[in-house]
Coordinates of C-alpha atoms in Angstrom, one line a residue:
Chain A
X1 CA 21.8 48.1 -105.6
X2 CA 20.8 51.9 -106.2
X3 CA 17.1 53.0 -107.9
X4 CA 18.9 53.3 -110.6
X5 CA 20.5 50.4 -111.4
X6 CA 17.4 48.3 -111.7
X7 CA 16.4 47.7 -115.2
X8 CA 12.9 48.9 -116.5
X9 CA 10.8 47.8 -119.3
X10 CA 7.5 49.8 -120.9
X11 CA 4.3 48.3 -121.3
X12 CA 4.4 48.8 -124.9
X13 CA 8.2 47.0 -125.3
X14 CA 6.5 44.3 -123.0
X15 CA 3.6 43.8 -125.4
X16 CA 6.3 43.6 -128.4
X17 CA 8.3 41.3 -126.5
X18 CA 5.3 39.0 -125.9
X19 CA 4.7 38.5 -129.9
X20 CA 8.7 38.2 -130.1
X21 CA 10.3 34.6 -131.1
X22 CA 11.0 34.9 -127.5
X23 CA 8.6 35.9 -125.4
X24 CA 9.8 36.7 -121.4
X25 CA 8.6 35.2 -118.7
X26 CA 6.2 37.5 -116.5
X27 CA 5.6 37.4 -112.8
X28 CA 3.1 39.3 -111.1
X29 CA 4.8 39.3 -107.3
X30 CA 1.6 42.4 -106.1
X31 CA 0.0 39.2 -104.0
X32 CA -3.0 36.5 -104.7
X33 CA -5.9 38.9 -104.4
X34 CA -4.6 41.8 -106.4
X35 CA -3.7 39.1 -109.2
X36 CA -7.0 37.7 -109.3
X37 CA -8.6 41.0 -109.8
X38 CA -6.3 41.7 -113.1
X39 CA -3.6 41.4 -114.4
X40 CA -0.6 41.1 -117.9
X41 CA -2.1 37.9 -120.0
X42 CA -0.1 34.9 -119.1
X43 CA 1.8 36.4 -116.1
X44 CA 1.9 34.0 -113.4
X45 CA 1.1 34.5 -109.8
X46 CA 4.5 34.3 -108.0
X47 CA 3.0 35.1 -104.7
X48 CA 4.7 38.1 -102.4
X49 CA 7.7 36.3 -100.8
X50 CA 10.3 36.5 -102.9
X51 CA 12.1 34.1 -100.4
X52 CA 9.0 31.6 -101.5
X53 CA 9.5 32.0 -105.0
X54 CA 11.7 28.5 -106.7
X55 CA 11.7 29.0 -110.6
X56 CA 13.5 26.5 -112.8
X57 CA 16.2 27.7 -113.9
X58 CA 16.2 29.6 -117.0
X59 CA 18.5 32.4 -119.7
X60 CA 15.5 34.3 -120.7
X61 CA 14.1 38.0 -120.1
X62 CA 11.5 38.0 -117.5
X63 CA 9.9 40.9 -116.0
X64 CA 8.6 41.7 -112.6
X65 CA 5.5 43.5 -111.8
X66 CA 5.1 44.9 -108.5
X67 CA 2.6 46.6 -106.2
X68 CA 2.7 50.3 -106.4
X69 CA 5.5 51.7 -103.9
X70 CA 7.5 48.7 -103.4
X71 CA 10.7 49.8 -101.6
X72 CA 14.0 49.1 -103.1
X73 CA 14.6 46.2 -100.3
X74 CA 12.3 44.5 -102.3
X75 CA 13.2 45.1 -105.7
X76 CA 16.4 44.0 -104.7
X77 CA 14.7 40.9 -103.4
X78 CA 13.5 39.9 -106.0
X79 CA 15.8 40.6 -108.5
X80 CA 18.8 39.1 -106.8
X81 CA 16.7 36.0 -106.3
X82 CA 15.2 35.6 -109.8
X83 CA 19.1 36.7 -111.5
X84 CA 20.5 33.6 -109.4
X85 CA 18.2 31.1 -111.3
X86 CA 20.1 33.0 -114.8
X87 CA 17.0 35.5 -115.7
X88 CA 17.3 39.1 -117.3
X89 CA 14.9 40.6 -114.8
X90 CA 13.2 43.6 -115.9
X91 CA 10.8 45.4 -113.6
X92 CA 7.4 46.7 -115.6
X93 CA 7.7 50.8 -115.1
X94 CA 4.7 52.5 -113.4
X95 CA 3.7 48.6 -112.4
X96 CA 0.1 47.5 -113.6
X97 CA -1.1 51.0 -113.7
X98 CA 0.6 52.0 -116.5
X99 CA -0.1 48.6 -118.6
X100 CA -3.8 49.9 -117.9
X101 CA -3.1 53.6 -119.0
X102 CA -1.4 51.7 -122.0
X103 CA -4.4 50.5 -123.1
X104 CA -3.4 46.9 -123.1
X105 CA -5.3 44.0 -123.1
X106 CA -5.6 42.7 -119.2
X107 CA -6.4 39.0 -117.9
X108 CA -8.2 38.0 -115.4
X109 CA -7.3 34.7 -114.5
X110 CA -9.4 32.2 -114.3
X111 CA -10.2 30.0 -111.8
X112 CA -9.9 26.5 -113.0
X113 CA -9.3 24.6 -116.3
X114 CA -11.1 21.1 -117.3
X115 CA -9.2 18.1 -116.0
X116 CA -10.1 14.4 -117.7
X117 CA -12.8 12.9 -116.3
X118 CA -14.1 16.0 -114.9
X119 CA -18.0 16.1 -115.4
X120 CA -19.8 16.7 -117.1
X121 CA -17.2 17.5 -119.9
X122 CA -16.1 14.0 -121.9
X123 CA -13.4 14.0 -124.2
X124 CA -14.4 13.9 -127.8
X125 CA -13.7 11.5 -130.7
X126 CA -13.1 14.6 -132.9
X127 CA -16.0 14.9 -135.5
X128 CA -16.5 18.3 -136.7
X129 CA -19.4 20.0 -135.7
X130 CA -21.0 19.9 -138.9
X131 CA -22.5 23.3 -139.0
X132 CA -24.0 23.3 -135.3
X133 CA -22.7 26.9 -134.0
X134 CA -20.0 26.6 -132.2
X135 CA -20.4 27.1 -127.9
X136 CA -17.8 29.4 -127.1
X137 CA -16.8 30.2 -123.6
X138 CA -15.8 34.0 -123.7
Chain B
X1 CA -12.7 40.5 -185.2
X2 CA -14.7 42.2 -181.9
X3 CA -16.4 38.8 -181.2
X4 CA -13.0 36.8 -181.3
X5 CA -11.3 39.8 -179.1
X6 CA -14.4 39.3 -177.1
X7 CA -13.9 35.2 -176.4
X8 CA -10.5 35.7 -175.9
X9 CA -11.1 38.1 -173.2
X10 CA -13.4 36.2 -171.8
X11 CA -11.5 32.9 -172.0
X12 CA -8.7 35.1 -170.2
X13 CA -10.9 36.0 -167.2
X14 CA -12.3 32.9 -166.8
X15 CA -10.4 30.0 -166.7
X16 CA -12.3 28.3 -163.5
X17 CA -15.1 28.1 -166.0
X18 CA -13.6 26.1 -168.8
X19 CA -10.9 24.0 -167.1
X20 CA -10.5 22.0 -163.5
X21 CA -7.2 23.4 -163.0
X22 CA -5.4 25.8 -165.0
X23 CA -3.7 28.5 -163.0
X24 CA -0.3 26.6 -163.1
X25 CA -0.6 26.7 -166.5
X26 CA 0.9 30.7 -166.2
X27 CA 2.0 30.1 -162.2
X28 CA 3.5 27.1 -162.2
X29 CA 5.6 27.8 -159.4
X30 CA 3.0 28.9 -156.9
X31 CA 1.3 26.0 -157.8
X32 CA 4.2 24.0 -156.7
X33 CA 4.7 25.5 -153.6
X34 CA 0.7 25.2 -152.7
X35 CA 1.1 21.5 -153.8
X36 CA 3.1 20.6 -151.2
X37 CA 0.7 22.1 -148.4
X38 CA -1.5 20.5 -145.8
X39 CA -4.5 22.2 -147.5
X40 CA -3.7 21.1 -150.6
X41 CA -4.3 17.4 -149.2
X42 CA -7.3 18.5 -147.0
X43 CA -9.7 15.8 -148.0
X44 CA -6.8 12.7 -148.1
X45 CA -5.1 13.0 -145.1
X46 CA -5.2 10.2 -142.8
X47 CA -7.3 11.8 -140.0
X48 CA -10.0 13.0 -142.3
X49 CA -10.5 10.3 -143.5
X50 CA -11.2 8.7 -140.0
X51 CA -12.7 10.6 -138.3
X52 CA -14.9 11.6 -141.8
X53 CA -15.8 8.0 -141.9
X54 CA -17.0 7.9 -138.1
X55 CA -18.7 10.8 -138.7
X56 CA -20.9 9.0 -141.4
X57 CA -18.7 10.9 -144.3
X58 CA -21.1 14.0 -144.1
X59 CA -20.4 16.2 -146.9
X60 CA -20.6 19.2 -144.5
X61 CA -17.1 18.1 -144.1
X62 CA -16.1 18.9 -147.4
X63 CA -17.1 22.3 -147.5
X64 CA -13.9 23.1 -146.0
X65 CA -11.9 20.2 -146.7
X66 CA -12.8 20.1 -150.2
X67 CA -14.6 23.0 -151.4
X68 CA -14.7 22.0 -155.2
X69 CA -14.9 18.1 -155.4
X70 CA -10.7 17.7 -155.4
X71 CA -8.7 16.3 -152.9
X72 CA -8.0 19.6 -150.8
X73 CA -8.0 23.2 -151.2
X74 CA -7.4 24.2 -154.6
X75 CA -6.1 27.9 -155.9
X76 CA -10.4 29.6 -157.0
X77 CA -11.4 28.2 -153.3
X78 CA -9.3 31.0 -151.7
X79 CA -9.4 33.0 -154.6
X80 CA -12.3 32.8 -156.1
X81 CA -13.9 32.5 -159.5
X82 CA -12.9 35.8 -160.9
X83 CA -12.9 37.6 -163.1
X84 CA -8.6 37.6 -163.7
X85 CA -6.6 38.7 -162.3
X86 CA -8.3 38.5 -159.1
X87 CA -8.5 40.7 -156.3
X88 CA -5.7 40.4 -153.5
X89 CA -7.0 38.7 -150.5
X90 CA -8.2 39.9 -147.4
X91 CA -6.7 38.2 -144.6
X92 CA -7.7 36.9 -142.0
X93 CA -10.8 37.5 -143.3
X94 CA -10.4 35.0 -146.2
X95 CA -8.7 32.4 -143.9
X96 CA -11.9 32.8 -141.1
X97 CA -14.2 30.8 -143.9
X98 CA -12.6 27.8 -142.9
X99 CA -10.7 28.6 -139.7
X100 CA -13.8 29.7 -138.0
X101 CA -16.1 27.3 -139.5
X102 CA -18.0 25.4 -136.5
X103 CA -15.4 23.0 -134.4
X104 CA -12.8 26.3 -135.1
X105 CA -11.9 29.2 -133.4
X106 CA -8.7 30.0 -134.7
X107 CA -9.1 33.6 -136.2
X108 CA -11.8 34.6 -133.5
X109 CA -9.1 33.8 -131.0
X110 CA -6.6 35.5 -133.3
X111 CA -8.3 38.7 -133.3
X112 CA -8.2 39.1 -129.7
X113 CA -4.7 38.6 -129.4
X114 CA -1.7 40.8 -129.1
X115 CA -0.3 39.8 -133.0
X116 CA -3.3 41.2 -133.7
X117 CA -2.5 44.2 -131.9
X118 CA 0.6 44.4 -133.8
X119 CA -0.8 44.2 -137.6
X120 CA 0.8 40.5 -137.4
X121 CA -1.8 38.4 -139.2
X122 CA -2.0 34.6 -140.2
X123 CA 0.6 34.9 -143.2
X124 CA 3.4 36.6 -141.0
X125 CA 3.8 33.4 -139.4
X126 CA 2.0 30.4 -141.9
X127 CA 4.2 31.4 -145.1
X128 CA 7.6 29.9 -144.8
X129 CA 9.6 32.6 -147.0
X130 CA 12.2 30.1 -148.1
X131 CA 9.2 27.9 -149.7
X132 CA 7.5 31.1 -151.3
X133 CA 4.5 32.8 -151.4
X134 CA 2.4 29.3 -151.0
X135 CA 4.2 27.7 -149.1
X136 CA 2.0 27.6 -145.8
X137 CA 3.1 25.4 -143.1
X138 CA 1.1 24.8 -139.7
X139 CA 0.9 22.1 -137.0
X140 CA 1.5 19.4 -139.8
X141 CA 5.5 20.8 -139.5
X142 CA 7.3 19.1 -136.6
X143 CA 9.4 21.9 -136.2
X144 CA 7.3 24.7 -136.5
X145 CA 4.8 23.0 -134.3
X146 CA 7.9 23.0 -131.3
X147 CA 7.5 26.9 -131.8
X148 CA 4.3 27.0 -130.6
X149 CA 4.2 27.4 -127.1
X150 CA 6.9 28.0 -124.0
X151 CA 6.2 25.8 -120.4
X152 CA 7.7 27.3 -117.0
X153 CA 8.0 25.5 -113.7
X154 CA 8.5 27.4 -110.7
X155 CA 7.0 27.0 -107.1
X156 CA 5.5 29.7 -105.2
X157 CA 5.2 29.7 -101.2
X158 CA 1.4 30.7 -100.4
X159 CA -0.1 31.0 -97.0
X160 CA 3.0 28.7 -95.7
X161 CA 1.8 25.9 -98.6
X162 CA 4.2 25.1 -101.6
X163 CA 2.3 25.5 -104.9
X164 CA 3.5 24.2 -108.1
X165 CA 2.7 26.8 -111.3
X166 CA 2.9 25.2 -114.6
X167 CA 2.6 28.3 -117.0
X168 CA 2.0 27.4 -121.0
X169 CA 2.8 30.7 -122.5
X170 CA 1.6 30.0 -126.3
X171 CA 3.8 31.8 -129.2
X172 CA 1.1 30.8 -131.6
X173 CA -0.9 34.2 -132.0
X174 CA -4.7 32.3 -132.0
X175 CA -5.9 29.7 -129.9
X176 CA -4.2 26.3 -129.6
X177 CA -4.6 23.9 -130.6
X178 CA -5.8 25.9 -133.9
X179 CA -7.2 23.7 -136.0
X180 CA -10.4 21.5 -135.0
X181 CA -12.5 19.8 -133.0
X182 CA -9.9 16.6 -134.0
X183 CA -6.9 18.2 -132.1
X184 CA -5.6 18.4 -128.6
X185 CA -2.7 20.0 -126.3
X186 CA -1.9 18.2 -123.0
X187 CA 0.1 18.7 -119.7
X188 CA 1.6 16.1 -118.4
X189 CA 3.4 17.2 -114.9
X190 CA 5.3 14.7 -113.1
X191 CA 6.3 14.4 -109.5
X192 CA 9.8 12.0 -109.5
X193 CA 11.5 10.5 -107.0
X194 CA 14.8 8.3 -106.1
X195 CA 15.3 5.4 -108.3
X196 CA 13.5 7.5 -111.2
X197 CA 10.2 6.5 -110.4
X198 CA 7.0 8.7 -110.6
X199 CA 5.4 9.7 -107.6
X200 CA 2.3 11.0 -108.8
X201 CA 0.8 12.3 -112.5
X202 CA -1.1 15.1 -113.3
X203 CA -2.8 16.0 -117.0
X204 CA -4.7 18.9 -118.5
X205 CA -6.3 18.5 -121.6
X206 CA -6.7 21.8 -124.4
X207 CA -8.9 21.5 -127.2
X208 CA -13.0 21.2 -127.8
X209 CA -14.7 19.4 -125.3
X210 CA -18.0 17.8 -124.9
X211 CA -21.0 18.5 -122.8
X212 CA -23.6 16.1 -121.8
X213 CA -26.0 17.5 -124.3
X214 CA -24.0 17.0 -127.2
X215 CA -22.8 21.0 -127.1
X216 CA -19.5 21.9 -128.0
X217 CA -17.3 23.9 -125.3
X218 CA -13.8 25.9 -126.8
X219 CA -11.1 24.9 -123.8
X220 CA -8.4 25.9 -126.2
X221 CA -5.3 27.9 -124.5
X222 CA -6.4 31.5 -125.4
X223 CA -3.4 33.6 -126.6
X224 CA -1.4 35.3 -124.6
X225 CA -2.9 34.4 -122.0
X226 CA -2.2 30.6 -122.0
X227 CA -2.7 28.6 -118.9
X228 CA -1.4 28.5 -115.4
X229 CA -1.9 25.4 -113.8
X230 CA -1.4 24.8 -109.8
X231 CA -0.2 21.5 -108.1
X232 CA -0.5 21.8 -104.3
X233 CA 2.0 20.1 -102.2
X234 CA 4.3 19.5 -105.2
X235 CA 7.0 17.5 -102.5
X236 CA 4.5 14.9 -101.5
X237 CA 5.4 11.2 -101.9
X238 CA 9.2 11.5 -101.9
X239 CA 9.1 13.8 -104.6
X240 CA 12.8 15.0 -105.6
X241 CA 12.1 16.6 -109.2
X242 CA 9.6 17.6 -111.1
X243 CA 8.6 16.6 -114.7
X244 CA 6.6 18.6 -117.3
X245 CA 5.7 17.8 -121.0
X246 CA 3.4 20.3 -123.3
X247 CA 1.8 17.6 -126.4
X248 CA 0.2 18.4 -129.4
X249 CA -1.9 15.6 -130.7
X250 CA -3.4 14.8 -134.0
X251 CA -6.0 12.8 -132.1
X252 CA -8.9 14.1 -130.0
X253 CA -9.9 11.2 -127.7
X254 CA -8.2 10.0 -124.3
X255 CA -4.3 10.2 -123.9
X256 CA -4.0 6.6 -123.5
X257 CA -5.0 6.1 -127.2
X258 CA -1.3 6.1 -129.3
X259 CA -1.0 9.0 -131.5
X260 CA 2.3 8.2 -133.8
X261 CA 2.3 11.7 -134.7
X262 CA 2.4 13.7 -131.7
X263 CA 4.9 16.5 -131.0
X264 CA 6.6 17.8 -127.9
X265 CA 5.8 21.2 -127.9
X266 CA 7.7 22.2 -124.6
X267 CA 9.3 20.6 -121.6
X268 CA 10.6 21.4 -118.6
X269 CA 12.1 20.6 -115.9
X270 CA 12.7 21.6 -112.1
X271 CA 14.6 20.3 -108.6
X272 CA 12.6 20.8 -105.7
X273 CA 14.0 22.6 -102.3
X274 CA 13.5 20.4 -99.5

């Protein structure tokens, strides 16, 4: 597979797609640490192997963002690998770079969400607030 | 003849002075369409009134859920009292009275999100065009509730460990659950084995919680953004196959608790590599 046969996507066509009645799939494969640091809302860590990497299988668009110089070898990788499991893999052009230069919004992902029966969070019954401000974790 | 022109005009411009009801009088269709809305029924529906009465029927409540004595949201409680014809609304602006009102952060969350972004706003998605102007639909809509959010498996290898991702990608443009303090989104992952049995269970649950002190803490799913949940060791116990089912619930309190009206939002499914 040449350069030029791998299939690019904008930041700005990404951030259309993701308010689209189908929103792709998006896997940030740049490694654990860069992730954490930053990176597309919702994409999900899919580590750096794409050997590693077992999706479900799926039909929809999903695109790839990679560290900055990844070789073609691993391009390939991954493409081949995700198309198998019946994705449209796109890869992001100019990576998480140029979703910054974009101007788009960026996540950094969090570290942990509330389980039940966590403490010292309790489920509620539901009653409204009744006019106490509302606590909201930014 | 000026002072009758005079109380004509001003019976004109201000019919939510002289009668309860009298917009469908000239827009009886729109009326129609609103009548057959959730918000319409705000004050009768069946959780209200529960969870109203538990709460010692404080007519804080009502503020939102009936803003002028009636059963629900009524035409001047969006529009306002006039003088007619009335302004067009500002959205979300006009929406944020209620759907930011303290339990909500619907339009807060909204703002931040990429529909925002993209000039979408609440009516590009709540106004079903076949049903009209007024004819909002929301979470109370089966179908349009299974719109609200996509849930990918996939397993990632990290530092020689399989981890499970779970990722909830919500479609919904504002926090979810939107709504209130009365509504909830859970996970429920799966890890199945031979014979179809469960090997293990894991749950998340989305919505409002409650701290020790009383305080209330916003764990919806942001937009966008979603959530990515991990399961370490996703093969343990026998496990074949893996499970996953996205809820929304009309109830608040522990899964256990039956819900008759919940939805599937999302499943999924995936075959683990032994």
């Amino acid at each position: 597979m040449a350069e030029q046969e791998f299939s690019y996507v904008s930041p700005d066509s990404v951030a259309d797609a993701l308010v689209s009645p189908a929103p792709p799939l998006i896997l940030d494969a740049r490694g654990r640490d860069i992730y954490a640091e930053g990176t597309v809302p919702g994409a999900v860590n899919a580590g750096r192997d794409p050997k590693g990497f077992l999706p479900s299988k799926g039909s929809g668009q999903l695109v790839l963002i990679l560290k900055k110089g990844a070789t073609s070898y691993l391009k390939r990788s991954w493409s081949e690998r995700l198309s198998s499991y019946g994705y449209k893999v796109t890869i992001l052009n100019g990576g998480f770079d140029a979703w910054l230069a974009a101007g788009l919004p960026v996540e950094i992902p969090a570290s942990g969400h509330i389980k039940p029966g966590s403490t010292p969070y309790i489920i509620p019954r539901g009653l409204c607030e009744t006019n106490t401000p509302a606590q909201v974790r930014e | 003849m000026t002072w009758r022109l005079a109380l004509s005009w001003l019976l004109l411009t201000s019919f939510p002075l002289f009668a309860a009801e009298p917009c469908e009088s000239c827009h009886l269709e729109t009326h129609r369409q609103f009548a057959a809305t959730a918000m319409a029924k705000a004050a009768r529906s069946d959780d209200f009134i529960q969870e109203w009465g538990q709460g010692g029927r404080n007519p804080a409540c009502l503020s939102c859920h009936a803003p002028s004595g009636t059963e629900g949201v009524v035409c001047v409680d969006c529009h306002g009292l006039g003088p007619h014809p009335y302004p067009r609304l500002s959205v979300p602006e006009t929406c944020a009275r209620c759907h930011d009102a303290p339990g909500e952060s619907t339009v807060r969350r909204h703002k931040t999100s990429l529909a925002a972004r993209r000039n979408l706003n609440c009516l590009s998605c709540h106004v079903k065009p076949s049903a009209g102007s007024h004819g909002f639909i929301g979470a109370t809509d089966p179908a349009f509730l299974r719109t609200a959010a996509l849930l990918h498996l996939a397993v990632r290898n990290d530092l020689g460990k399989q981890i499970l991702v779970a990722a909830i990608r919500p479609r919904t443009g504002h926090a979810l659950p939107g709504g209130t303090t009365g509504r909830s989104v859970w996970l429920v992952i799966k890890g199945m084995g031979r014979g179809n049995a469960e090997r293990w269970r894991e749950t998340w649950r989305f919505g409002w919680w409650q701290g020790p002190k009383g305080e209330w803490e916003d764990a919806t799913l942001a937009p966008d953004i979603g959530a990515n949940l991990e399961v370490a060791e996703p093969g343990r116990q026998g496990t074949d196959w893996i499970e996953a089912e996205l809820i929304f619930r009309f109830r608040p309190g522990p899964f256990e608790e039956p819900d008759p009206r919940q939805v599937t939002i999302s499943k999924a499914q995936m075959t683990l590599r032994r």
